[in-house]
Coordinates of C-alpha atoms in Angstrom, one line a residue:
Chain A
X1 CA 26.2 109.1 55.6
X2 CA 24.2 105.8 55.1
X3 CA 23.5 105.5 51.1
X4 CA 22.1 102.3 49.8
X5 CA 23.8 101.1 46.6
X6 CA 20.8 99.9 45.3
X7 CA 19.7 103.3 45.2
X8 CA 21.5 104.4 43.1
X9 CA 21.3 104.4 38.9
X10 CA 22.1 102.2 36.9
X11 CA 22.2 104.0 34.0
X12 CA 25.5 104.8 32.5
X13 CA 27.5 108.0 33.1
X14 CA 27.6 109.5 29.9
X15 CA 30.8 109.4 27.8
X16 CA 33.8 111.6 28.7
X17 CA 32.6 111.9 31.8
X18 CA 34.1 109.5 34.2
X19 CA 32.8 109.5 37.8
X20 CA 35.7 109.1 39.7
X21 CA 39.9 108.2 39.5
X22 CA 40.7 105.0 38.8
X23 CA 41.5 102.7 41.9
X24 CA 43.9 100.5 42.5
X25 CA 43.3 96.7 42.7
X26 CA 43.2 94.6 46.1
X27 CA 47.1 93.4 47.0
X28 CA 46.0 90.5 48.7
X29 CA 44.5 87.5 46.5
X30 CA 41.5 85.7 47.5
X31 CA 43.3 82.8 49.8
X32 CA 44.7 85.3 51.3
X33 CA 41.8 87.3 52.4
X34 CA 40.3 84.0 53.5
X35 CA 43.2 83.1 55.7
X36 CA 43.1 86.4 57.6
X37 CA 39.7 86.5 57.9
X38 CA 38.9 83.6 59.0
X39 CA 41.5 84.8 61.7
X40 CA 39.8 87.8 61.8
X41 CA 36.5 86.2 62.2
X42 CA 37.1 83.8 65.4
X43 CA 38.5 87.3 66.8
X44 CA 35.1 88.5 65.9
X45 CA 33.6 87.9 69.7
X46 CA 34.3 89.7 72.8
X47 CA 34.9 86.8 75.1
X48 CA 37.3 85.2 72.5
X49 CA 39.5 87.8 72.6
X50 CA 39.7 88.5 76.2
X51 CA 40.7 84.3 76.1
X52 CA 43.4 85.1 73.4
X53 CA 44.8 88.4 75.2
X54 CA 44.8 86.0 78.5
X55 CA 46.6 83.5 76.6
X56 CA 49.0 85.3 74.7
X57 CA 50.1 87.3 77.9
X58 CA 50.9 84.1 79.6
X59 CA 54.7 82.3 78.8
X60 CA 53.0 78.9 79.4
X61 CA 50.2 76.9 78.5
X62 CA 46.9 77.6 80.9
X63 CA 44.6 75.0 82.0
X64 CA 40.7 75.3 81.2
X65 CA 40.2 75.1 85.4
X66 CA 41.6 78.5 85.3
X67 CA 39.9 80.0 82.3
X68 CA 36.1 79.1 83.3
X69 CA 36.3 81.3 86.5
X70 CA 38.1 84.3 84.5
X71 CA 34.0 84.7 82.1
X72 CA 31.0 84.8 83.3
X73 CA 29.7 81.8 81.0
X74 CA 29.3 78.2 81.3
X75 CA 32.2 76.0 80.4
X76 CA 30.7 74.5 77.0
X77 CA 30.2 77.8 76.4
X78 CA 33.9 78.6 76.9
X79 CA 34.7 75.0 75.4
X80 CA 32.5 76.6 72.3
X81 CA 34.6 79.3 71.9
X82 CA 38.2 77.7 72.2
X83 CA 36.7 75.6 69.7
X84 CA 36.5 78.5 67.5
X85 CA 39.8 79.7 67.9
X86 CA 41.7 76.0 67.4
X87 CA 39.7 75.7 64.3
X88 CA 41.0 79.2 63.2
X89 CA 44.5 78.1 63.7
X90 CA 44.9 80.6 67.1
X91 CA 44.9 78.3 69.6
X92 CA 46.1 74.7 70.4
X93 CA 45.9 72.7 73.5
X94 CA 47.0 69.5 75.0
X95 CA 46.0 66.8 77.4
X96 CA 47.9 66.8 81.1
X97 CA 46.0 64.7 83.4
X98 CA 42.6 65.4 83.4
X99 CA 42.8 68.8 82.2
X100 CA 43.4 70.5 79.0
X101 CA 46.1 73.4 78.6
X102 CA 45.9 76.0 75.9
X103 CA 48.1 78.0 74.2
X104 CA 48.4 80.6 71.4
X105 CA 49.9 79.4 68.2
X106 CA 52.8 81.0 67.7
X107 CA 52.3 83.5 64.3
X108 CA 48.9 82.7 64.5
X109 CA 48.2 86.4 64.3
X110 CA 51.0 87.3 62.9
X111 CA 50.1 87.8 59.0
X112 CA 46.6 89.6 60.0
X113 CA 48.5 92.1 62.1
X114 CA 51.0 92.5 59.5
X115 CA 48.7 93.6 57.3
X116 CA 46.5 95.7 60.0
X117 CA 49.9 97.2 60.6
Chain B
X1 CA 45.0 68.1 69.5
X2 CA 41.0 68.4 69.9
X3 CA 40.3 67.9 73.5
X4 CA 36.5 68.6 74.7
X5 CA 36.2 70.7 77.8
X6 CA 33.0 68.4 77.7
X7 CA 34.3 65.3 78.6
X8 CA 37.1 66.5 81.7
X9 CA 36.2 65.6 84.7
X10 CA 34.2 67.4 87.2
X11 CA 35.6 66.1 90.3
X12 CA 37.9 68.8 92.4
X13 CA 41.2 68.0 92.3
X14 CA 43.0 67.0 95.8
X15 CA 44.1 69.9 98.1
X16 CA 47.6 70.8 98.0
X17 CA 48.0 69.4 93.9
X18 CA 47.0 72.5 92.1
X19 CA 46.5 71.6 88.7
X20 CA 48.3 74.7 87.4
X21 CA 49.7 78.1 88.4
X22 CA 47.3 80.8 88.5
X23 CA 46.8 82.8 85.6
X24 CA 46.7 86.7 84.7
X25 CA 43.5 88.0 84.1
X26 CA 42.1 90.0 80.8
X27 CA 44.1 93.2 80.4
X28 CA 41.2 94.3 78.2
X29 CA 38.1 95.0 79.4
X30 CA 34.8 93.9 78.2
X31 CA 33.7 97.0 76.7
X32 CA 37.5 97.2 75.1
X33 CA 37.1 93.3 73.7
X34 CA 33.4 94.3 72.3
X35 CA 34.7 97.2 70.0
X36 CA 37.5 95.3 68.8
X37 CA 35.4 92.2 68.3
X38 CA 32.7 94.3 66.3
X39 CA 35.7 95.7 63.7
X40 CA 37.2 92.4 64.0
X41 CA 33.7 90.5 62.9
X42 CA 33.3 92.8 60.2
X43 CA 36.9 92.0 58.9
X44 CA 35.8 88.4 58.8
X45 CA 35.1 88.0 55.2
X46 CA 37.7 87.7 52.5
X47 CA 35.5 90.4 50.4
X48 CA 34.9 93.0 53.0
X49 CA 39.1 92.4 53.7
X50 CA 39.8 93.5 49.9
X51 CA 37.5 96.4 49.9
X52 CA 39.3 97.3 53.1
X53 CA 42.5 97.0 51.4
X54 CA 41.5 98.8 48.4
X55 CA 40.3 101.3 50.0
X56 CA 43.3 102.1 52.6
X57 CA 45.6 102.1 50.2
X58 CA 44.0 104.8 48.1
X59 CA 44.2 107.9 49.3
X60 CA 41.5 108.9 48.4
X61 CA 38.0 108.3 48.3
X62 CA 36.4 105.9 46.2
X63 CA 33.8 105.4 43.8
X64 CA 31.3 102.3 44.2
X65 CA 31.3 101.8 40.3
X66 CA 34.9 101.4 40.6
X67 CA 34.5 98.6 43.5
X68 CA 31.8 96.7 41.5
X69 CA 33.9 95.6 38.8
X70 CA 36.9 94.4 41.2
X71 CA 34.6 91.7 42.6
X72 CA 32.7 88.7 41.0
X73 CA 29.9 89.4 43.4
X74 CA 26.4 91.2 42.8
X75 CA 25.8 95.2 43.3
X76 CA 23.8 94.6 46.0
X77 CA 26.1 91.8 47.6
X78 CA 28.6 94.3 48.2
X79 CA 26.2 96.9 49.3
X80 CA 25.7 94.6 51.8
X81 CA 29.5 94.4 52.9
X82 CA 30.1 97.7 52.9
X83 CA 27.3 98.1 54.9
X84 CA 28.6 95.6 57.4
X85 CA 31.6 97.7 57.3
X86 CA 29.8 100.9 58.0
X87 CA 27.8 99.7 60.6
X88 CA 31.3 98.6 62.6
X89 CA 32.6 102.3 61.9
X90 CA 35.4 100.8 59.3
X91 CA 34.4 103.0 56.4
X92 CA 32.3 105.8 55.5
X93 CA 30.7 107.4 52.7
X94 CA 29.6 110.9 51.1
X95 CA 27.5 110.9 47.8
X96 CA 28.7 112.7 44.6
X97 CA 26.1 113.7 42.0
X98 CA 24.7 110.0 41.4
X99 CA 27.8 107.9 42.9
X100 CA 28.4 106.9 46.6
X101 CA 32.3 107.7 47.3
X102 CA 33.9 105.2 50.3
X103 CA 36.6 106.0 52.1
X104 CA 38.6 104.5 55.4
X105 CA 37.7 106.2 58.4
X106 CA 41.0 107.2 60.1
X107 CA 42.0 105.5 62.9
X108 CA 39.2 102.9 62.6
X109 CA 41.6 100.0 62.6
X110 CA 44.2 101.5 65.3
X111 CA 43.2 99.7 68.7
X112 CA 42.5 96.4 67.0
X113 CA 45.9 96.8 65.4
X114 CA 47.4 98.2 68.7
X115 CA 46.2 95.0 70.4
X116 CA 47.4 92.6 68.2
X117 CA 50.8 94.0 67.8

């Protein structure tokens, strides 16, 4: 049911009458709720995480020249979005002759599923 | 090690020196990666993770004026995140008198979990 905070009163509830239970506070601090969302956030596109499920399924590292035929985009594009996830700490690559080779970080995802979990 | 896709070289490589060995393609299909991505984008924010966590771990449902004082952050600021969260079918909400009540949907984070796991 959509409700709009602002909506609703700001008056207060009168005394003796609380509106709800009290709640519990968040177990994760701040840095890390930024950590896994940042994770969270480069996940946050389709064609990113069809590269990292492509990625993570394969034992080695896997040139660019075979991800750009896998997506239907162009390849700054899918540079763009590698981009994304190396910044978020997912993915890394290295230089083998003229092509790059990426790979998934290992426990890169590991504390965002753990807490997914 | 920050390699641009940008500046490989286009030329083909010569027949008979693959560059790599072929790859596995996306187990997950677009549709698949686009629902995960959408819950995974909402996730993407340190504040909408806490709410998330607050609200999983209670078991019940919760009041906004509960959630307001957890945060350093505006009323309608986090109207806005749970809306964000809403909108990607995370939580849910049922008014009470003059308070909106949020709750977990079940099941909402499963196949993102799934996935990563």
């Amino acid at each position: 049911m959509a409700v709009d905070l602002e909506l609703a009163p700001k008056t207060k509830r009168p005394a003796g009458e609380p509106c709800c239970e009290p709640v519990v506070y968040p177990d994760i601090d701040r840095e890390r709720a930024a950590r896994m969302a940042e994770v969270a956030k480069a996940l946050g596109d389709p064609v990113r995480l069809q590269l990292v499920d492509v990625l993570r399924k394969h034992a080695g590292k896997v040139c660019v020249c075979e991800l750009v035929p896998l997506f239907d985009i162009s390849q700054p594009t899918l540079s763009h979005h590698l981009k994304k996830l190396r910044d978020a700490g997912i993915v890394d690559s290295e230089r083998r002759g003229l092509w790059a080779y990426y790979y998934v970080l290992p426990d890169a995802l590991q504390e965002l599923t753990a807490w997914l979990s």
